[in-house]
CSV table of C-alpha atoms in Angstrom, one decimal:
chain,number,residue,atom,x,y,z
A,164,MET,CA,91.4,66.4,70.1
A,165,LYS,CA,91.8,67.2,73.7
A,166,ASN,CA,92.7,70.9,72.9
A,167,ILE,CA,89.5,71.1,70.7
A,168,PHE,CA,87.4,69.8,73.6
A,169,ILE,CA,88.9,72.4,76.0
A,170,LEU,CA,88.2,75.2,73.5
A,171,ILE,CA,84.6,74.0,73.1
A,172,LEU,CA,84.1,74.1,76.9
A,173,LEU,CA,85.6,77.6,77.1
A,174,PHE,CA,83.4,78.9,74.3
A,175,SER,CA,80.3,77.4,75.8
A,176,SER,CA,81.0,78.9,79.2
A,177,LEU,CA,81.5,82.3,77.5
A,178,LEU,CA,78.1,82.0,75.8
A,179,GLN,CA,76.5,81.2,79.1
A,180,ALA,CA,78.1,84.1,81.0
A,181,LYS,CA,75.7,87.0,81.6
A,182,VAL,CA,75.9,90.7,82.7
A,183,ILE,CA,74.0,91.7,85.9
A,184,GLU,CA,73.4,95.4,86.3
A,185,VAL,CA,73.1,97.0,89.7
A,186,GLY,CA,71.8,100.5,90.4
A,187,ILE,CA,69.1,102.7,91.8
A,188,THR,CA,67.2,102.7,88.5
A,189,LYS,CA,67.8,99.0,87.9
A,190,PRO,CA,65.7,96.0,88.9
A,191,ILE,CA,68.5,94.9,91.1
A,192,LYS,CA,69.5,97.5,93.6
A,193,SER,CA,71.7,95.4,95.9
A,194,ILE,CA,75.3,94.3,95.2
A,195,LYS,CA,74.9,91.4,97.6
A,196,LYS,CA,71.8,90.2,95.8
A,197,ALA,CA,73.6,90.5,92.4
A,198,ILE,CA,76.5,88.3,93.7
A,199,ASP,CA,74.0,85.7,95.0
A,200,LEU,CA,72.4,85.6,91.5
A,201,ALA,CA,75.7,85.5,89.6
A,202,ASN,CA,77.3,82.4,88.2
A,203,VAL,CA,81.0,81.8,87.5
A,204,ASP,CA,82.4,84.1,84.8
A,205,ASP,CA,79.4,86.5,85.0
A,206,THR,CA,80.0,90.3,85.1
A,207,ILE,CA,78.4,92.5,87.7
A,208,LEU,CA,78.1,96.1,86.5
A,209,VAL,CA,77.5,98.6,89.3
A,210,ASP,CA,76.1,102.1,88.5
A,211,LYS,CA,77.3,105.3,90.1
A,212,GLY,CA,75.9,105.8,93.6
A,213,VAL,CA,76.6,105.1,97.3
A,214,TYR,CA,76.3,101.5,98.5
A,215,LYS,CA,76.2,100.8,102.2
A,216,GLU,CA,75.9,97.1,102.4
A,217,GLY,CA,78.3,96.2,105.2
A,218,ASN,CA,80.9,93.5,104.3
A,219,ILE,CA,80.5,92.5,100.7
A,220,VAL,CA,82.0,89.0,100.0
A,221,ILE,CA,82.8,87.8,96.5
A,222,ASN,CA,82.9,84.1,96.7
A,223,LYS,CA,82.8,83.1,93.0
A,224,ARG,CA,84.9,83.9,89.9
A,225,ILE,CA,83.3,87.0,88.5
A,226,LYS,CA,84.1,90.4,87.0
A,227,PHE,CA,83.0,93.1,89.5
A,228,ILE,CA,83.0,96.4,87.6
A,229,GLY,CA,82.0,99.9,88.7
A,230,GLN,CA,80.8,102.5,86.2
A,231,GLY,CA,81.5,106.1,87.3
A,232,PHE,CA,83.2,105.1,90.5
A,233,PRO,CA,80.3,103.9,92.6
A,234,ILE,CA,81.1,104.3,96.3
A,235,LEU,CA,81.3,101.3,98.6
A,236,ASP,CA,81.1,102.7,102.1
A,237,GLY,CA,82.1,100.6,105.1
A,238,GLN,CA,80.7,103.2,107.5
A,239,LYS,CA,83.8,102.8,109.7
A,240,LYS,CA,82.3,99.5,110.9
A,241,TYR,CA,83.1,96.8,108.3
A,242,GLU,CA,85.7,95.4,106.0
A,243,VAL,CA,84.3,96.7,102.8
A,244,LEU,CA,85.1,94.1,100.1
A,245,SER,CA,86.4,90.6,100.8
A,246,VAL,CA,87.5,88.4,97.8
A,247,LYS,CA,87.3,84.7,98.5
A,248,ALA,CA,87.4,83.2,95.0
A,249,ASP,CA,90.1,82.7,92.4
A,250,GLY,CA,90.3,84.8,89.2
A,251,VAL,CA,88.1,87.7,90.4
A,252,ILE,CA,88.5,91.1,88.8
A,253,VAL,CA,87.7,94.3,90.8
A,254,GLU,CA,87.7,97.5,88.8
A,255,GLY,CA,86.4,101.0,88.9
A,256,PHE,CA,85.1,101.5,92.5
A,257,LYS,CA,85.6,104.1,95.2
A,258,VAL,CA,86.1,102.2,98.5
A,259,ILE,CA,85.9,104.2,101.7
A,260,ASN,CA,85.6,104.1,105.5
A,261,SER,CA,86.5,100.6,106.4
A,262,GLY,CA,86.3,99.6,110.1
A,263,TYR,CA,89.2,99.9,112.5
A,264,GLY,CA,90.8,97.0,114.4
A,265,THR,CA,94.3,95.9,115.3
A,266,LEU,CA,93.4,92.2,115.6
A,267,GLU,CA,91.3,91.6,112.4
A,268,ASP,CA,93.0,94.2,110.2
A,269,PRO,CA,89.8,95.3,108.3
A,270,CYS,CA,90.5,96.6,104.8
A,271,GLY,CA,89.1,98.4,101.9
A,272,ILE,CA,89.7,95.3,99.7
A,273,LYS,CA,91.2,92.0,101.0
A,274,VAL,CA,92.0,88.9,99.1
A,275,TYR,CA,91.9,85.7,101.1
A,276,ASN,CA,94.2,82.8,100.0
A,277,ARG,CA,93.5,83.1,96.3
A,278,LYS,CA,95.2,83.3,93.0
A,279,ASN,CA,94.9,85.3,89.8
A,280,VAL,CA,92.9,88.1,91.4
A,281,VAL,CA,93.1,91.5,89.7
A,282,ILE,CA,92.5,94.7,91.6
A,283,GLN,CA,92.8,97.7,89.3
A,284,ASN,CA,91.7,101.3,88.6
A,285,ASN,CA,90.1,101.8,92.0
A,286,ILE,CA,90.1,104.7,94.5
A,287,LEU,CA,90.5,103.8,98.2
A,288,GLU,CA,90.1,106.5,100.8
A,289,ASN,CA,90.1,106.5,104.6
A,290,ASN,CA,90.5,102.8,105.1
A,291,PHE,CA,92.5,101.1,108.0
A,292,PHE,CA,94.3,98.9,105.5
A,293,GLY,CA,93.9,99.8,101.8
A,294,ILE,CA,94.4,96.6,99.7
A,295,TYR,CA,95.5,93.4,101.5
A,296,ILE,CA,96.8,90.3,99.7
A,297,GLN,CA,96.8,87.3,102.2
A,298,ASN,CA,98.5,84.1,100.9
A,299,GLY,CA,97.9,85.1,97.3
A,300,THR,CA,99.5,83.8,94.1
A,301,LYS,CA,99.8,85.6,90.8
A,302,CYS,CA,97.6,88.5,91.9
A,303,SER,CA,97.9,92.0,90.4
A,304,VAL,CA,97.3,95.3,92.1
A,305,LYS,CA,97.4,98.0,89.4
A,306,ASN,CA,96.7,101.7,89.0
A,307,ASN,CA,94.9,102.3,92.2
A,308,LYS,CA,94.8,105.5,94.2
A,309,ILE,CA,95.1,104.7,97.9
A,310,SER,CA,95.0,107.5,100.6
A,311,ALA,CA,94.4,107.9,104.3
A,312,HIS,CA,95.1,110.5,106.9
A,313,GLY,CA,97.2,108.6,109.5
A,314,LYS,CA,99.1,110.6,112.1
A,315,GLN,CA,100.5,107.7,114.3
A,316,GLU,CA,101.6,104.4,112.9
A,317,GLN,CA,99.7,102.4,115.7
A,318,LEU,CA,96.4,103.9,114.5
A,319,ILE,CA,96.6,103.2,110.7
A,320,GLY,CA,97.4,100.1,108.6
A,321,ASN,CA,99.4,99.9,105.3
A,322,GLY,CA,98.3,101.1,101.9
A,323,ILE,CA,99.1,97.8,100.1
A,324,HIS,CA,99.9,94.9,102.4
A,325,CYS,CA,101.1,91.6,101.1
A,326,TRP,CA,101.7,88.6,103.3
A,327,LYS,CA,102.9,85.1,102.5
A,328,SER,CA,102.4,85.4,98.8
A,329,ASP,CA,104.1,84.6,95.6
A,330,SER,CA,104.4,86.0,92.0
A,331,LEU,CA,102.5,89.3,92.7
A,332,GLN,CA,102.6,92.4,90.5
A,333,ILE,CA,102.2,95.7,92.3
A,334,SER,CA,102.3,98.5,89.7
A,335,ASP,CA,101.4,102.1,88.9
A,336,ASN,CA,99.7,102.8,92.3
A,337,THR,CA,99.7,106.0,94.2
A,338,ILE,CA,99.8,105.6,98.0
A,339,SER,CA,99.8,108.2,100.8
A,340,GLY,CA,98.9,108.7,104.4
A,341,HIS,CA,99.2,105.1,105.6
A,342,ARG,CA,101.6,103.5,108.0
A,343,ASP,CA,103.7,101.9,105.2
A,344,GLY,CA,102.9,102.7,101.6
A,345,ILE,CA,103.7,99.1,100.5
A,346,TYR,CA,104.5,96.2,102.9
A,347,PHE,CA,105.9,92.8,101.9
A,348,GLU,CA,106.3,90.0,104.5
A,349,PHE,CA,107.2,86.4,103.3
A,350,VAL,CA,106.5,87.4,99.7
A,351,THR,CA,108.6,85.8,96.9
A,352,ASN,CA,109.2,86.2,93.2
A,353,SER,CA,107.2,89.4,93.0
A,354,ILE,CA,107.7,92.8,91.4
A,355,ILE,CA,106.9,96.3,92.6
A,356,LYS,CA,107.1,98.9,89.7
A,357,ARG,CA,106.2,102.5,88.9
A,358,ASN,CA,104.4,103.2,92.1
A,359,PHE,CA,104.4,106.6,93.8
A,360,SER,CA,104.5,106.3,97.6
A,361,THR,CA,104.5,109.6,99.5
A,362,LYS,CA,103.8,111.1,102.9
A,363,ASN,CA,103.3,107.8,104.7
A,364,VAL,CA,103.8,107.8,108.5
A,365,ARG,CA,106.6,105.2,108.5
A,366,TYR,CA,108.0,103.7,105.3
A,367,GLY,CA,107.3,104.2,101.7
A,368,LEU,CA,108.1,100.6,101.2
A,369,HIS,CA,108.8,97.9,103.8
A,370,PHE,CA,110.3,94.5,103.1
A,371,MET,CA,110.6,91.7,105.7
A,372,PHE,CA,111.7,88.1,105.0
A,373,SER,CA,110.9,88.5,101.3
A,374,ASN,CA,113.4,86.9,98.9
A,375,ASP,CA,113.8,87.0,95.1
A,376,ASP,CA,111.8,90.2,94.5
A,377,ALA,CA,112.4,93.3,92.6
A,378,TYR,CA,111.3,96.9,92.9
A,379,VAL,CA,111.8,99.1,89.8
A,380,ALA,CA,111.1,102.7,88.8
A,381,ASN,CA,109.2,103.7,91.9
A,382,ILE,CA,109.2,107.1,93.6
A,383,PHE,CA,109.5,107.2,97.4
A,384,LYS,CA,109.1,110.8,98.5
A,385,ASN,CA,108.7,112.5,101.9
A,386,ASN,CA,107.9,109.5,104.0
A,387,GLY,CA,108.6,109.1,107.7
A,388,ALA,CA,111.7,107.0,107.3
A,389,GLY,CA,112.1,106.2,103.6
A,390,VAL,CA,112.4,102.5,102.5
A,391,ALA,CA,113.4,99.5,104.7
A,392,VAL,CA,114.6,96.1,103.3
A,393,MET,CA,115.3,93.7,106.2
A,394,PHE,CA,116.2,90.0,106.6
A,395,THR,CA,116.0,89.4,102.9
A,396,ARG,CA,118.1,87.9,100.1
A,397,ARG,CA,118.4,88.4,96.4
A,398,VAL,CA,116.5,91.7,95.9
A,399,LYS,CA,116.9,93.9,92.9
A,400,MET,CA,116.4,97.6,93.5
A,401,ILE,CA,116.6,99.3,90.1
A,402,ALA,CA,115.9,102.9,88.8
A,403,ASN,CA,114.0,104.1,91.9
A,404,VAL,CA,113.9,107.7,93.3
A,405,PHE,CA,114.4,108.1,97.1
A,406,GLU,CA,113.6,111.8,97.8
A,407,GLU,CA,113.1,114.1,100.8
A,408,ASN,CA,113.0,111.5,103.5
A,409,TRP,CA,114.1,113.6,106.4
A,410,GLY,CA,114.3,113.0,110.2
A,411,ASP,CA,116.5,111.9,113.1
A,412,ALA,CA,116.1,108.2,112.2
A,413,ALA,CA,115.3,108.7,108.5
A,414,TYR,CA,117.0,107.5,105.3
A,415,GLY,CA,116.3,107.0,101.7
A,416,LEU,CA,117.0,103.3,102.0
A,417,PHE,CA,117.7,101.3,105.1
A,418,LEU,CA,119.2,97.8,104.6
A,419,LYS,CA,119.4,95.4,107.6
A,420,GLU,CA,120.6,91.8,107.3
A,421,ILE,CA,120.3,91.4,103.6
A,422,SER,CA,122.6,89.7,101.1
A,423,ASP,CA,123.2,89.0,97.4
A,424,SER,CA,121.3,91.9,96.1
A,425,TYR,CA,121.6,94.7,93.6
A,426,ILE,CA,121.1,98.5,93.9
A,427,ILE,CA,121.5,99.9,90.4
A,428,GLY,CA,120.5,103.1,88.7
A,429,ASN,CA,118.7,104.7,91.6
A,430,LYS,CA,118.6,108.4,92.7
A,431,PHE,CA,119.0,109.4,96.3
A,432,ASP,CA,118.1,113.0,96.7
A,433,LYS,CA,117.7,115.2,99.8
A,434,ASN,CA,117.5,112.4,102.4
A,435,THR,CA,119.0,112.4,105.9
A,436,SER,CA,121.0,109.3,104.7
A,437,GLY,CA,120.9,108.1,101.2
A,438,ILE,CA,121.6,104.5,102.2
A,439,HIS,CA,122.1,103.1,105.7
A,440,MET,CA,123.6,99.6,105.8
A,441,GLU,CA,123.7,97.2,108.7
A,442,GLY,CA,124.8,93.6,108.5
A,443,THR,CA,124.7,93.6,104.7
A,444,SER,CA,126.9,91.4,102.5
A,445,ARG,CA,127.5,90.9,98.9
A,446,ILE,CA,125.5,93.9,97.8
A,447,LYS,CA,126.4,95.7,94.5
A,448,VAL,CA,125.8,99.4,94.6
A,449,GLU,CA,126.3,100.6,91.1
A,450,LYS,CA,125.4,103.6,88.8
A,451,ASN,CA,123.4,105.4,91.5
A,452,THR,CA,123.4,109.2,92.2
A,453,PHE,CA,123.7,110.5,95.7
A,454,GLU,CA,122.9,114.2,95.8
A,455,ALA,CA,122.2,116.7,98.5
A,456,ASN,CA,121.9,114.2,101.3
A,457,GLY,CA,123.1,114.6,104.9
A,458,TRP,CA,125.1,111.4,104.4
A,459,GLY,CA,125.4,109.7,101.0
A,460,MET,CA,126.0,106.3,102.6
A,461,LYS,CA,126.3,105.0,106.2
A,462,ILE,CA,128.1,101.7,106.1
A,463,GLN,CA,128.3,100.1,109.5
A,464,ALA,CA,131.2,97.9,110.6
A,465,SER,CA,129.0,94.8,110.4
A,466,CYS,CA,128.9,95.1,106.6
A,467,MET,CA,131.2,93.1,104.3
A,468,ASP,CA,131.9,92.2,100.7
A,469,ASN,CA,129.8,95.0,99.3
A,470,THR,CA,130.9,96.7,96.1
A,471,ILE,CA,130.3,100.5,95.6
A,472,LYS,CA,131.2,101.2,92.0
A,473,ASN,CA,130.5,103.8,89.3
A,474,ASN,CA,128.3,106.1,91.5
A,475,ASN,CA,128.0,109.8,91.6
A,476,PHE,CA,128.4,111.6,95.0
A,477,VAL,CA,127.4,115.2,94.6
A,478,GLY,CA,126.6,117.9,97.2
A,479,ASN,CA,126.3,115.6,100.2
A,480,THR,CA,127.3,116.9,103.6
A,481,PHE,CA,129.2,113.7,104.1
A,482,ASP,CA,129.6,111.2,101.3
A,483,ILE,CA,130.4,108.2,103.5
A,484,SER,CA,130.3,107.4,107.2
A,485,THR,CA,131.1,104.3,109.3
A,486,ASN,CA,131.2,103.4,113.0
A,487,GLY,CA,134.2,101.1,112.9
A,488,SER,CA,137.8,100.9,111.8
A,489,LEU,CA,137.7,97.6,109.8
A,490,VAL,CA,136.7,98.0,106.2
A,491,LEU,CA,135.7,94.9,104.3
A,492,ASN,CA,134.0,96.6,101.4
A,493,THR,CA,135.3,97.9,98.0
A,494,PHE,CA,135.0,101.4,96.5
A,495,ASP,CA,135.9,101.6,92.8
A,496,SER,CA,135.6,104.2,90.1
A,497,ASN,CA,133.1,106.5,91.7
A,498,TYR,CA,132.8,110.2,91.1
A,499,TRP,CA,133.3,112.4,94.2
A,500,ASP,CA,132.7,116.1,93.9
A,501,LYS,CA,135.0,116.6,96.9
A,502,TYR,CA,137.9,115.0,95.1
A,503,GLU,CA,140.7,117.5,94.6
A,504,GLY,CA,143.2,115.3,92.8
A,505,TYR,CA,144.6,115.5,89.3
A,506,ASP,CA,144.7,113.5,86.0
A,507,LEU,CA,148.0,114.0,84.3
A,508,ASP,CA,147.5,111.3,81.7
A,509,LYS,CA,144.0,112.5,80.9
A,510,ASN,CA,142.3,109.1,81.1
A,511,GLY,CA,139.4,110.4,83.2
A,512,ILE,CA,140.7,108.7,86.3
A,513,GLY,CA,142.4,110.6,89.2
A,514,ASP,CA,146.0,109.8,89.6
A,515,VAL,CA,145.7,110.2,93.4
A,516,PRO,CA,143.4,107.8,95.4
A,517,PHE,CA,140.5,109.4,97.2
A,518,ARG,CA,139.6,108.9,100.8
A,519,PRO,CA,135.8,109.5,101.0
A,520,LEU,CA,135.6,109.1,104.8
A,521,SER,CA,136.4,112.5,106.4
A,522,LEU,CA,137.7,112.9,109.9
A,523,PHE,CA,134.7,114.9,110.9
A,524,ALA,CA,132.3,112.2,109.7
A,525,VAL,CA,134.1,109.7,112.0
A,526,LEU,CA,133.9,112.2,114.9
A,527,THR,CA,130.2,112.9,114.4
A,528,GLU,CA,129.4,109.2,114.1
A,529,ASN,CA,130.6,108.7,117.7
A,530,ASN,CA,129.7,112.1,119.0
A,531,PRO,CA,126.7,113.6,117.3
A,532,SER,CA,127.0,116.8,119.2
A,533,ALA,CA,130.2,117.6,117.3
A,534,MET,CA,127.9,118.8,114.4
A,535,LEU,CA,127.9,122.1,116.3
A,536,LEU,CA,131.4,122.6,114.9
A,537,PHE,CA,130.4,121.9,111.3
A,538,ARG,CA,132.0,124.2,108.8
A,539,SER,CA,134.3,125.8,111.4
A,540,PHE,CA,137.8,126.6,110.4
A,541,MET,CA,139.3,124.1,112.9
A,542,ILE,CA,137.4,121.2,111.5
A,543,THR,CA,138.3,122.1,107.9
A,544,LEU,CA,141.9,122.2,108.9
A,545,LEU,CA,141.7,118.8,110.6
A,546,ASP,CA,140.0,117.3,107.6
A,547,LYS,CA,142.7,118.6,105.3
A,548,SER,CA,145.4,117.3,107.6
A,549,GLU,CA,143.8,113.9,107.8
A,550,LYS,CA,143.8,113.6,104.0
A,551,ILE,CA,147.5,114.2,103.9
A,552,LEU,CA,148.5,112.1,106.9
A,553,PRO,CA,145.6,109.7,107.8
A,554,SER,CA,145.7,108.7,111.4
A,555,ILE,CA,142.1,108.1,112.6
A,556,THR,CA,140.2,107.2,109.4
A,557,PRO,CA,140.8,103.6,108.2
A,558,ASP,CA,143.7,103.2,105.8
A,559,ASN,CA,141.8,100.9,103.4
A,560,PHE,CA,138.7,103.1,103.2
A,561,ILE,CA,139.7,104.3,99.8
A,562,ASP,CA,138.7,104.7,96.2
A,563,LYS,CA,141.9,104.0,94.2
A,564,THR,CA,140.4,105.0,90.8
A,565,PRO,CA,138.2,108.1,91.4
A,566,LEU,CA,136.6,109.5,88.4
A,567,MET,CA,137.4,113.1,87.3
A,568,HIS,CA,133.9,113.7,85.8
A,569,SER,CA,130.4,112.6,86.9
A,570,LEU,CA,128.8,109.7,85.1
A,571,SER,CA,125.8,110.2,82.9
A,572,LEU,CA,123.3,108.0,84.7
């Protein structure tokens, strides 16, 4: 009986919901007026055109739909669209020219302390922050195109910025030209999937204090410093591409003070460092490909109990580097294209252990200017000698079961 009563209420509310049309040729020409007239669950349809109405605030549960990508122009003065109600849907708009400010963080679209908000299929251009979820729950940001033209990170905000939120879905967005493409701080139980984050001033993706999240099948290409995951636990990083993140302090993926996480099935291609690890523990790095990087992995001495297993290391200048002599991590069954051992029993595993840490990698870690000697005959001779009689590289920095053939990943 109770369920029937709820169904009747829902059905009656749907019957009462109305569609309000806004446009130059319509009786209602103002978006703000349409919102004032709307009731809960109404739909506002906005025709193609340019709307300069300052800060537009949605304060009731409605569907806010653009037809032909009407332009909401903040005129470089205002936050363009503020969502202050649960269950709002924003779709089909071109949002441009938000104001600028480092204290209030004006945005193209900002959600304030709400749940079940959907922001999808929009275009955002030249905003300080693109889309901002503040203290949101079960919100979705999907299939938006977000771009800006930032040159310095102090003068531009993030493309998708999420703060103190839970159970978000950030999927299928394209982000470029912002400070960070996607930024998570104090965000839990959320997923970032199938996004393309490129040419951002700092990071393609930036995690801070955000536990129990996952990012899957994203592409992070040609950003200032790649991706950073810091002060975080239980993060799953699966099937992403980290590509062409070059620079003196750049990397595909930077890990700092994180633990109990998974890095599985990713591709690190043409980065200064594929992965740079500081203060990490209990990380599983499995079934990844490190190809054509300056360094495949930099594992600092502060890292422990990490497992590097079943990965391909191909065409890197240095496969592995470290800044210490104590090794508390495990290398097992990886493919190394620099391995020159043999496999007499033909089981696909090299009979001679492989030491992935070269003498020259150790020297350049402590003396970067030594790179001037790279590929010289003397350095090649030293590296060959070190492999036969290790003296400087750590004895236990070793893969005892190197693979003879690369893995199909």
